[in-house]
Coordinates of C-alpha atoms and ligand atoms in Angstrom, one line a residue:
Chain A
X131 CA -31.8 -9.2 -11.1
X132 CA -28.5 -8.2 -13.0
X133 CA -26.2 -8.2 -10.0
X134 CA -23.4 -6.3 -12.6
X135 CA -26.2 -3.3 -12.6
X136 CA -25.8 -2.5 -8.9
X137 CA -23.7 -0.1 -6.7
X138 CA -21.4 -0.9 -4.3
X139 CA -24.1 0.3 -1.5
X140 CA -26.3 -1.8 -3.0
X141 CA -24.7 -5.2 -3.4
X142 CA -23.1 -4.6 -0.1
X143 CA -26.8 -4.3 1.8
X144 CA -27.3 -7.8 -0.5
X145 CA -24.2 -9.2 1.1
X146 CA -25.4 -8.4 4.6
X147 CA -28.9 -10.0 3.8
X148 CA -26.4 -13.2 3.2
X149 CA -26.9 -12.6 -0.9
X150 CA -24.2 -15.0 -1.7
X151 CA -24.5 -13.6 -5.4
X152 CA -24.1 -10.1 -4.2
X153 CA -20.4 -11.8 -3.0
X154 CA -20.1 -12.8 -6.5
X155 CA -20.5 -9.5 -7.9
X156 CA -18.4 -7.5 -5.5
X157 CA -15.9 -10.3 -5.8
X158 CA -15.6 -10.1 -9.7
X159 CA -15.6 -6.3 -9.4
X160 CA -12.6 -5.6 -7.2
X161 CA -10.5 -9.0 -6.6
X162 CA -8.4 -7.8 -9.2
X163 CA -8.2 -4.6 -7.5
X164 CA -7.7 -6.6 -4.0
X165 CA -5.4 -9.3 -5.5
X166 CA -2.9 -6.3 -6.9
X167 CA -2.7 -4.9 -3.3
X168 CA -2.2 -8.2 -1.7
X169 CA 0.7 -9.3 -4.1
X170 CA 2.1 -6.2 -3.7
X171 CA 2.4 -6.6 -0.1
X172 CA 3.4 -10.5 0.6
X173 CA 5.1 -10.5 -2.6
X174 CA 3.6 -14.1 -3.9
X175 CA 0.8 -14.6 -6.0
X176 CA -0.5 -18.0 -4.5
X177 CA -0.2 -16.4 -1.0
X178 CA -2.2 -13.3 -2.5
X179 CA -5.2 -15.7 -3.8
X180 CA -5.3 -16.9 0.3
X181 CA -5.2 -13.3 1.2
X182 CA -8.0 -12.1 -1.4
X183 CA -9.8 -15.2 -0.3
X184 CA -10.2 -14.4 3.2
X185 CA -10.6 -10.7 2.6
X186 CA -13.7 -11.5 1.0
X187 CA -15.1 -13.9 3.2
X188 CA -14.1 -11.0 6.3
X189 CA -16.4 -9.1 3.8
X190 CA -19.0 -11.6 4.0
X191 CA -19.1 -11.9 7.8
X192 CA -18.3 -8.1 8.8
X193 CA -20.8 -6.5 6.1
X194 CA -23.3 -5.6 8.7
X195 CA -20.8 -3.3 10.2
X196 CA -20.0 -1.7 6.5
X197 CA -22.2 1.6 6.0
X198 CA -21.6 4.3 4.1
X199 CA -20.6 7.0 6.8
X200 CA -17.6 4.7 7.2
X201 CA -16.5 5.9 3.5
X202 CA -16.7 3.9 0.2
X203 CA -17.0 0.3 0.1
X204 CA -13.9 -0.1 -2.1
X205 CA -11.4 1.7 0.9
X206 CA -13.1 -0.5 3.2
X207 CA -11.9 -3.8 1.5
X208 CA -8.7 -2.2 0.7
X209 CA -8.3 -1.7 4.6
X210 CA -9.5 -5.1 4.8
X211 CA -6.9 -6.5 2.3
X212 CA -4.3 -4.6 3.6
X213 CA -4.6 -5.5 7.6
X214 CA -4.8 -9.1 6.0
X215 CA -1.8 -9.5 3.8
X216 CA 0.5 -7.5 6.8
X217 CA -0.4 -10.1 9.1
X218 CA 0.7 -12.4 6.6
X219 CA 4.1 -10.7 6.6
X220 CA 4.4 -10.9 10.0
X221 CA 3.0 -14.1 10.6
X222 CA 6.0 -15.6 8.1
X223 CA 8.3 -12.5 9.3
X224 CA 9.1 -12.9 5.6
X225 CA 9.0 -9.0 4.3
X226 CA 10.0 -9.4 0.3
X227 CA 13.4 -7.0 0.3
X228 CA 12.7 -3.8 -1.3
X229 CA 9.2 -4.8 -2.3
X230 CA 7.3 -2.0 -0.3
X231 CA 9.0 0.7 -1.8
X232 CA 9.2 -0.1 -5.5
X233 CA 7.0 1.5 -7.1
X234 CA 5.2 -1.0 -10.0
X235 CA 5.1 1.4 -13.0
X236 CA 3.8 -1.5 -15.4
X237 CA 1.0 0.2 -17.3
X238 CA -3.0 0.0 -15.8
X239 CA -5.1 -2.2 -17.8
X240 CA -8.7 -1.5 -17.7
X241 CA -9.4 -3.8 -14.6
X242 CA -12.9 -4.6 -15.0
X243 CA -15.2 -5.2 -18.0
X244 CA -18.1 -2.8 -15.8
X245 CA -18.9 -0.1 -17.2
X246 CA -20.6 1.3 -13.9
X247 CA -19.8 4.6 -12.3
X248 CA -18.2 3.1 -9.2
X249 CA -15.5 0.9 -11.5
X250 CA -15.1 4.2 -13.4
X251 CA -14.5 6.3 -10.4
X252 CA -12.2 3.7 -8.8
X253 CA -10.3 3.3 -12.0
X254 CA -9.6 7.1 -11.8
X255 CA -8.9 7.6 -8.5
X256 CA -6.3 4.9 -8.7
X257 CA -5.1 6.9 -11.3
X258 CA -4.8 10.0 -8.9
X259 CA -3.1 7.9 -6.4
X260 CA -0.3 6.8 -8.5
X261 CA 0.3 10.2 -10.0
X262 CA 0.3 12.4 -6.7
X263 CA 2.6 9.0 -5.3
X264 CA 4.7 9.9 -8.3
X265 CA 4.7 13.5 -7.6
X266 CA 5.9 13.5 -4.1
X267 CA 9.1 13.8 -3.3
X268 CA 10.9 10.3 -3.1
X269 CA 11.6 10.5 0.9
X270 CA 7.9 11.1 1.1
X271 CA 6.7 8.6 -1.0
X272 CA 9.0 6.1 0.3
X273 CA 7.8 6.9 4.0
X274 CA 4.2 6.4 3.0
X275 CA 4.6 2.8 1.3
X276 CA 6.9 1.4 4.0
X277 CA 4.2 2.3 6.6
X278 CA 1.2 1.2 4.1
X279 CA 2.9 -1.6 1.8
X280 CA 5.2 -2.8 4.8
X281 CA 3.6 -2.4 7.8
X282 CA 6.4 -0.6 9.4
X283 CA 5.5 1.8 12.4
X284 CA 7.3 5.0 11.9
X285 CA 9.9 4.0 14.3
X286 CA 10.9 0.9 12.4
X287 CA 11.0 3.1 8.8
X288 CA 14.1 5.1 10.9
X289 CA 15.7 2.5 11.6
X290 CA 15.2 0.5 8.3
X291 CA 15.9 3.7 6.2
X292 CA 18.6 5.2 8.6
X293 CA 16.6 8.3 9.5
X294 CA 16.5 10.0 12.3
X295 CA 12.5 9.5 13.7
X296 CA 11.8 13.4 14.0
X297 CA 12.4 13.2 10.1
X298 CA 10.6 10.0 9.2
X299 CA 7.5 11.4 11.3
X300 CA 7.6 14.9 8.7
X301 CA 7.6 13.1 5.9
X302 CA 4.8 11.1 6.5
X303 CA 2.7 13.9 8.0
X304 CA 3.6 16.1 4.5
X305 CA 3.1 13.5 2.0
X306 CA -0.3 12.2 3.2
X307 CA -1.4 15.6 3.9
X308 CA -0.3 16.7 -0.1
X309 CA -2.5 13.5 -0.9
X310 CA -5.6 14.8 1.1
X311 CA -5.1 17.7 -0.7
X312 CA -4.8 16.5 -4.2
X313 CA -7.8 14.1 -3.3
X314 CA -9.7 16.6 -2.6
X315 CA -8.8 18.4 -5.5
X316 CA -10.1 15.2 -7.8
X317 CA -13.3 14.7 -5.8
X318 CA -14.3 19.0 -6.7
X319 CA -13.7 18.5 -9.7
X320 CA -15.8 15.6 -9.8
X321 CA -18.9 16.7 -8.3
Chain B
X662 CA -2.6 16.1 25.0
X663 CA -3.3 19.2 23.4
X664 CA -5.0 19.0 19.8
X665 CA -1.4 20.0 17.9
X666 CA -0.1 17.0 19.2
X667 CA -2.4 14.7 18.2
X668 CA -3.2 16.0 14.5
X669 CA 0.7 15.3 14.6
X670 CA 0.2 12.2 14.8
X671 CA -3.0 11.5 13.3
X672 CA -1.4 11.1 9.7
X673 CA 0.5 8.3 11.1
X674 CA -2.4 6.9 13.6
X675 CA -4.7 6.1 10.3
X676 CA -1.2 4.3 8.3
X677 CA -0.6 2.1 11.7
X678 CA 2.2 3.6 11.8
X679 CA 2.3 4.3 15.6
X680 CA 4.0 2.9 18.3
X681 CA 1.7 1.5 20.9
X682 CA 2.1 4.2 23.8
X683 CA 1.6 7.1 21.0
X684 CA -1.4 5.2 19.6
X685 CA -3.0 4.8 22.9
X686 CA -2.2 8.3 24.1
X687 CA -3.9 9.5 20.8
X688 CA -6.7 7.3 21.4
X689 CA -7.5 9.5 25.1
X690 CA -7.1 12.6 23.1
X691 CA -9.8 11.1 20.3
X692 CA -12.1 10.0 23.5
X693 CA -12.8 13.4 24.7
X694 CA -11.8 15.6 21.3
X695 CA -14.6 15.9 18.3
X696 CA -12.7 17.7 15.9
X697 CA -9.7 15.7 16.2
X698 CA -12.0 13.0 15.9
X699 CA -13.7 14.8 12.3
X700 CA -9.9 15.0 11.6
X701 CA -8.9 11.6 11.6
X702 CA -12.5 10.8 10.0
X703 CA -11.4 12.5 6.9
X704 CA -7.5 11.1 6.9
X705 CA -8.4 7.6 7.0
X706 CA -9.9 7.6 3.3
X707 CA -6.8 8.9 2.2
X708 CA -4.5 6.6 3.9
X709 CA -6.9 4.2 2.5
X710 CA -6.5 5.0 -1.1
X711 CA -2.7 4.2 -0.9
X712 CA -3.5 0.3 -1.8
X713 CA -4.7 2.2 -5.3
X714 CA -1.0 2.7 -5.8
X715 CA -0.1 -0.9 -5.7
X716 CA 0.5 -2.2 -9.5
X717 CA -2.1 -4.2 -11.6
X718 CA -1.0 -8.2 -11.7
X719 CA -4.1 -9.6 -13.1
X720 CA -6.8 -11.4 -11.6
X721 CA -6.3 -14.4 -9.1
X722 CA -7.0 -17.7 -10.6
X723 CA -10.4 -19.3 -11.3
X724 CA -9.8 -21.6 -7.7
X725 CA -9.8 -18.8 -5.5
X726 CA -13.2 -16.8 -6.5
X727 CA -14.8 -21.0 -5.9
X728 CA -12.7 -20.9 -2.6
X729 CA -14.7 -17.6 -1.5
X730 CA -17.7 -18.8 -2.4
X731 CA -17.8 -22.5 -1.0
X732 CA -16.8 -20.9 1.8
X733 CA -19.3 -18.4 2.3
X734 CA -21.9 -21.5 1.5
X735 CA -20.0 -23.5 4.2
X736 CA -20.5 -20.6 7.0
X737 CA -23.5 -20.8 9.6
X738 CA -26.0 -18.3 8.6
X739 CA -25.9 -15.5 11.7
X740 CA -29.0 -15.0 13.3
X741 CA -30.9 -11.7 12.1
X742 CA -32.1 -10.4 15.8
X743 CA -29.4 -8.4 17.4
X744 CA -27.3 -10.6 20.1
X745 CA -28.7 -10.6 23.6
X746 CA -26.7 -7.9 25.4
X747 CA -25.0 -10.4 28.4
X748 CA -21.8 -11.9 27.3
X749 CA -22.6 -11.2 23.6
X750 CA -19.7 -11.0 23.1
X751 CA -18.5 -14.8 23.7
X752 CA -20.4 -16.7 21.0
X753 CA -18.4 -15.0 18.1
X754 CA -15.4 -15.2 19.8
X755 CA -16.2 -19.0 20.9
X756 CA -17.2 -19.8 17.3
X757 CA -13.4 -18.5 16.3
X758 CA -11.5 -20.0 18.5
X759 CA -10.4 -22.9 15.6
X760 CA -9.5 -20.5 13.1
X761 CA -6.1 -19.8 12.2
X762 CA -4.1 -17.4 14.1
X763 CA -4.1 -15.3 11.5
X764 CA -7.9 -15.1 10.4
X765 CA -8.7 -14.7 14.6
X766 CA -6.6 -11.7 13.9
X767 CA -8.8 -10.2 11.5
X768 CA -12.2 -11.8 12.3
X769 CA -11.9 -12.6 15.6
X770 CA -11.5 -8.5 16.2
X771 CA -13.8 -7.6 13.4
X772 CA -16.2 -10.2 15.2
X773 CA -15.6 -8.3 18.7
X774 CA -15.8 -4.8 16.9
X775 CA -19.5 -5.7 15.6
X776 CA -20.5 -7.1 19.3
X777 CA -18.9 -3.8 20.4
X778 CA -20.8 -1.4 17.9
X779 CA -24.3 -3.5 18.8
X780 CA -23.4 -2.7 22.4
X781 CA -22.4 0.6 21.8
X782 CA -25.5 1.8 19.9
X783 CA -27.4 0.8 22.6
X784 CA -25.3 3.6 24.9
X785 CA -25.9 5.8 22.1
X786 CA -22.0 6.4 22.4
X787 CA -20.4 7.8 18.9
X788 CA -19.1 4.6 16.5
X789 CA -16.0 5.8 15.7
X790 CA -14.3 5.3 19.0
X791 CA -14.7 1.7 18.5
X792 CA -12.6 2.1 15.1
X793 CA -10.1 3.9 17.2
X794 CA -10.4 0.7 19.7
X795 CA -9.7 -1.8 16.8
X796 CA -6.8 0.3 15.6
X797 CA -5.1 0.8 18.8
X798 CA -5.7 -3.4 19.7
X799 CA -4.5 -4.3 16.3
X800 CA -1.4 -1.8 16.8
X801 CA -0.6 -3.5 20.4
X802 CA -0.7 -7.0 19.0
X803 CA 0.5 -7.3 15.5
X804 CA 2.6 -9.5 14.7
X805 CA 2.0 -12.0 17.9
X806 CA 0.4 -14.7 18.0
X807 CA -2.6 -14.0 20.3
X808 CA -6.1 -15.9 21.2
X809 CA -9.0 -14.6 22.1
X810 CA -10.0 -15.3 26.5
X811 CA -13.5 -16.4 27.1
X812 CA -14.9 -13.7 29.9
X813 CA -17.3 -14.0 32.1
X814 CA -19.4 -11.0 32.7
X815 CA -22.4 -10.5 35.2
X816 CA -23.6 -6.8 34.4
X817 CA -25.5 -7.1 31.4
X818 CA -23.9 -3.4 30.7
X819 CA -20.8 -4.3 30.4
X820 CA -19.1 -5.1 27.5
X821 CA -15.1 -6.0 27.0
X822 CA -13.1 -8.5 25.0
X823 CA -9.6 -9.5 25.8
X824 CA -6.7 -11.0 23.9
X825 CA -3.6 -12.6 25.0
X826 CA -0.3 -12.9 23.4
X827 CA 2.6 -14.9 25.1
X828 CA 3.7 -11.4 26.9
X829 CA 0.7 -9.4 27.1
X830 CA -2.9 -9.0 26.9
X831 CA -4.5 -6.2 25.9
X832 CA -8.8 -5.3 27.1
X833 CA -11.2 -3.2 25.5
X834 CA -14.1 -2.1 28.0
X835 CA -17.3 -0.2 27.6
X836 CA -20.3 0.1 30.1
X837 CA -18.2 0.0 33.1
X838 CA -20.2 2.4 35.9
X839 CA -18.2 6.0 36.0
X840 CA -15.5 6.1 38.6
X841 CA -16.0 8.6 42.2
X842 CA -13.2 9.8 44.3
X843 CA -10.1 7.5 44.2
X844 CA -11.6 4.6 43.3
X845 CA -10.4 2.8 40.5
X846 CA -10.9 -0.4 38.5
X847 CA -8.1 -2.9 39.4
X848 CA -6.7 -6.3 37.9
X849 CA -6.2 -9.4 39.8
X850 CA -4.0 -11.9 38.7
X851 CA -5.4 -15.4 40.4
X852 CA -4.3 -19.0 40.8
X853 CA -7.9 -20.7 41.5
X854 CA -6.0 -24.0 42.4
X855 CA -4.1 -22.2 45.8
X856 CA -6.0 -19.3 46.1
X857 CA -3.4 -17.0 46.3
X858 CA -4.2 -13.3 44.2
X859 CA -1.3 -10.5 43.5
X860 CA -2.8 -7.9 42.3
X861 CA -2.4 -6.1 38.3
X862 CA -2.4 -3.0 36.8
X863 CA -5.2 -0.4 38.1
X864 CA -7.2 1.4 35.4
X865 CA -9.7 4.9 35.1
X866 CA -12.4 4.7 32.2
X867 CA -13.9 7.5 30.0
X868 CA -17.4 9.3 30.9
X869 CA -18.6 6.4 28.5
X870 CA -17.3 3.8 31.0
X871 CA -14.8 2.5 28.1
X872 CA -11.8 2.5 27.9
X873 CA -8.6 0.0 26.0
X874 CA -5.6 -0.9 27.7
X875 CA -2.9 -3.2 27.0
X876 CA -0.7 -4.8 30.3
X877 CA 2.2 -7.4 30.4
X878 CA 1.7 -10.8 31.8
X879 CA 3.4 -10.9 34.9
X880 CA 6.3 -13.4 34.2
X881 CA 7.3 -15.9 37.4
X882 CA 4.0 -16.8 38.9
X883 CA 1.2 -19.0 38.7
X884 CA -2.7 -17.8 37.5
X885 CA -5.2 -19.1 35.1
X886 CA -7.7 -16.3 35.9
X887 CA -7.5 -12.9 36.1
X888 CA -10.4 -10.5 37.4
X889 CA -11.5 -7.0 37.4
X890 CA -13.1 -5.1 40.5
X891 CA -14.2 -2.0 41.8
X892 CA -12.1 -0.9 44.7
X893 CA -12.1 2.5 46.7
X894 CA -8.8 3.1 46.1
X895 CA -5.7 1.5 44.6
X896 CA -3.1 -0.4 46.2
X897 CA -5.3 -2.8 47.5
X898 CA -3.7 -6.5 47.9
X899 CA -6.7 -8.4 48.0
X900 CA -10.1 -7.6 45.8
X901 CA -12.4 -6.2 48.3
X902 CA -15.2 -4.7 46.1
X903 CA -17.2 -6.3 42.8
X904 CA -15.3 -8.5 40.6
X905 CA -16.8 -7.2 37.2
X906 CA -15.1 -9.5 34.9
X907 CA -13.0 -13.1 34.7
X908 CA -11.3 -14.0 32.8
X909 CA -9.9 -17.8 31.9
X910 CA -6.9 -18.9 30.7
Ligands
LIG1088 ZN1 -8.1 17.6 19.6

């Protein structure tokens, strides 16, 4: 079986049958993908590779509770990175100064040699992301990665960014509602 | 909490963005509101796609894709039958108990989540309360260290795990019977050396008998257990009805 060949839903099913090459697949597929959002939260590359590691093993032991109606498998390990790498940050109470609200505009390179569907539509949608990030107005945007990148609650992104809450709690509810929207958008047009 | 409230805070409930009270007040409104539910449902994806943002830095090196999968190898392979319902939730909890603080964190509740889900099916009770669960427990105790307690449950119906930090601990229930009149389920904080019991926090559950809750330790006395009962009303200073769960620290 060419493991490359499969969907997500397929390799994940695989992964919960304890298809340790099924791991390998998903794991060539997206680690770049995970690694990115792990450096890009604990701010270290060598700390990153411990973060993507265990993110993938997580996947390995939690993939029985992965299905479909929960949303694509490549949000799930993203969740799974994320909650990862911020207990990381917290763990070390190290939080890299100004590293959650940069925004990396180094150009994408084509992530994954794949040329399947799910690659393609992950490539895309991260293009999405980044430009309706772009878009938004910079309080927005800036409320949105402190919360995501940072793991701040909304009550530490006032008090970090010297907002009142009422303010910071607006922001947040406006720009992730304009990304739903513009999501949404992307998906019509793609189906 | 009426519906406007909560889709208020939803956008911030599926970033973590929270604070604990908010996050567990939201969670009540989830419990007993479908279409706040469907709402959240479709905001998480989106809050999800955020980490699509973060900026492309190459792959990790060679040594951490053998890491993975010597790991993997290394793990026990799980049984295939589903886990017997009494205490199933211990054994993955047991087996985690070595891990780092930090991968107890993330396994140890993604271990209790799946015990949860199992036992949950079997009620028939929706799944995504149990995501709510996780997201309200992960809330309450980032950023402390916390361990998982080994409980002892007799009512093969029940189902809870409980974590501890230094300050607090914080319980998810489900299969607790439904509550009549002014009775109420009620904490017991217990030295098992002397014998002497103060009583905790009391608590309600949800038609589903579940329920998560987070209390402070209480600070200047002695206890290495604490218990749950049923009692017929609160205010109690000595359990008088079933103790429902122990727990051993
Ligand atoms: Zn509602």
């Amino acid at each position: 079986m060419d493991y490359s060949q499969l969907d997500d839903t397929a390799l994940v099913t695989l992964v919960a049958r304890r298809d340790e090459r099924a791991l390998g697949a998903l794991y060539d597929r997206y680690s770049r993908l995970a690694f990115s959002l792990a450096v890009r939260i604990v701010g270290d590359r060598a700390l990153a590779e411990e973060v993507t590691a265990d993110s993938f093993v997580s996947v390995w032991r939690a993939s029985d509770s992965y299905s479909e109606e929960r949303g694509r498998f490549v949000a799930w390990l993203m969740s799974v990175v994320r909650h990862r790498a911020i207990d990381e940050l917290r763990r070390l109470s190290v939080r890299p100064e100004g590293s959650a609200v940069e925004l990396n505009e180094a150009l994408l390179t084509t992530a994954q040699p794949d040329g399947l569907d799910d690659i393609v539509d992950v490539q895309r949608r991260r293009e999405v992301v980044r430009s309706v990030l772009a878009g938004l107005p910079i309080p927005q945007r800036q409320a949105l990665e402190l919360a995501y990148f940072g793991g701040l609650t909304q009550q530490e992104i006032a008090q970090k960014t010297g907002t009142p809450l009422g303010t910071v709690k607006t922001r947040m509810r406006l720009g992730l509602l304009k990304m739903r929207e513009e999501l949404r958008r992307f998906d019509d047009e793609l189906h | 909490m009426v519906c406007q409230t909560a889709q208020e805070l939803l956008p911030a409930s599926v970033l973590d963005a929270l604070e604990v009270d908010e996050e567990l007040a939201l969670l009540k409104h989830l419990q007993v509101c479908a279409a706040c539910r469907t709402e959240a449902e479709l905001l998480r994806p989106v809050a999800n796609s955020l980490g699509l943002a973060a900026g492309d830095v190459g792959r990790p090196s060679p040594q951490t894709r053998l890491q993975v999968m010597s790991r993997i190898s290394a793990l026990p392979k799980p049984q295939t039958a589903p886990l017997p319902q009494r205490r199933s939730i211990f054994r993955p909890i047991a087996a985690l108990v070595p891990a780092a603080i930090g991968l107890i964190l993330i396994l140890g509740l993604g271990a209790a989540v799946i015990s949860l889900q199992r036992q949950i099916d079997q009620q028939q009770v929706r799944l995504d309360r149990v995501t709510q669960q996780q997201v309200a427990l992960r809330q309450f105790m980032l950023g402390k260290p916390l361990q998982p307690v080994a409980l002892k449950i007799d009512d093969p119906a029940v189902s809870a795990v409980l974590y501890a930090s230094d300050d607090n601990v914080a319980m998810a229930v489900t299969g607790l019977a439904p509550l009549e009149g002014e009775s109420v389920y009620q904490c017991w904080w217990i030295d098992s050396r002397t014998g002497e019991v103060k009583s905790g926090s009391a608590f309600r559950v949800d038609a589903n008998g579940a329920g998560v809750w987070a209390w402070p330790r209480p600070a200047n006395q002695e206890y290495d257990q604490m218990a749950v009962s049923r009692e017929s009303q609160s205010g109690k200073t000595k359990p008088e009805g079933p103790v429902l769960i122990t727990a051993e620290f």
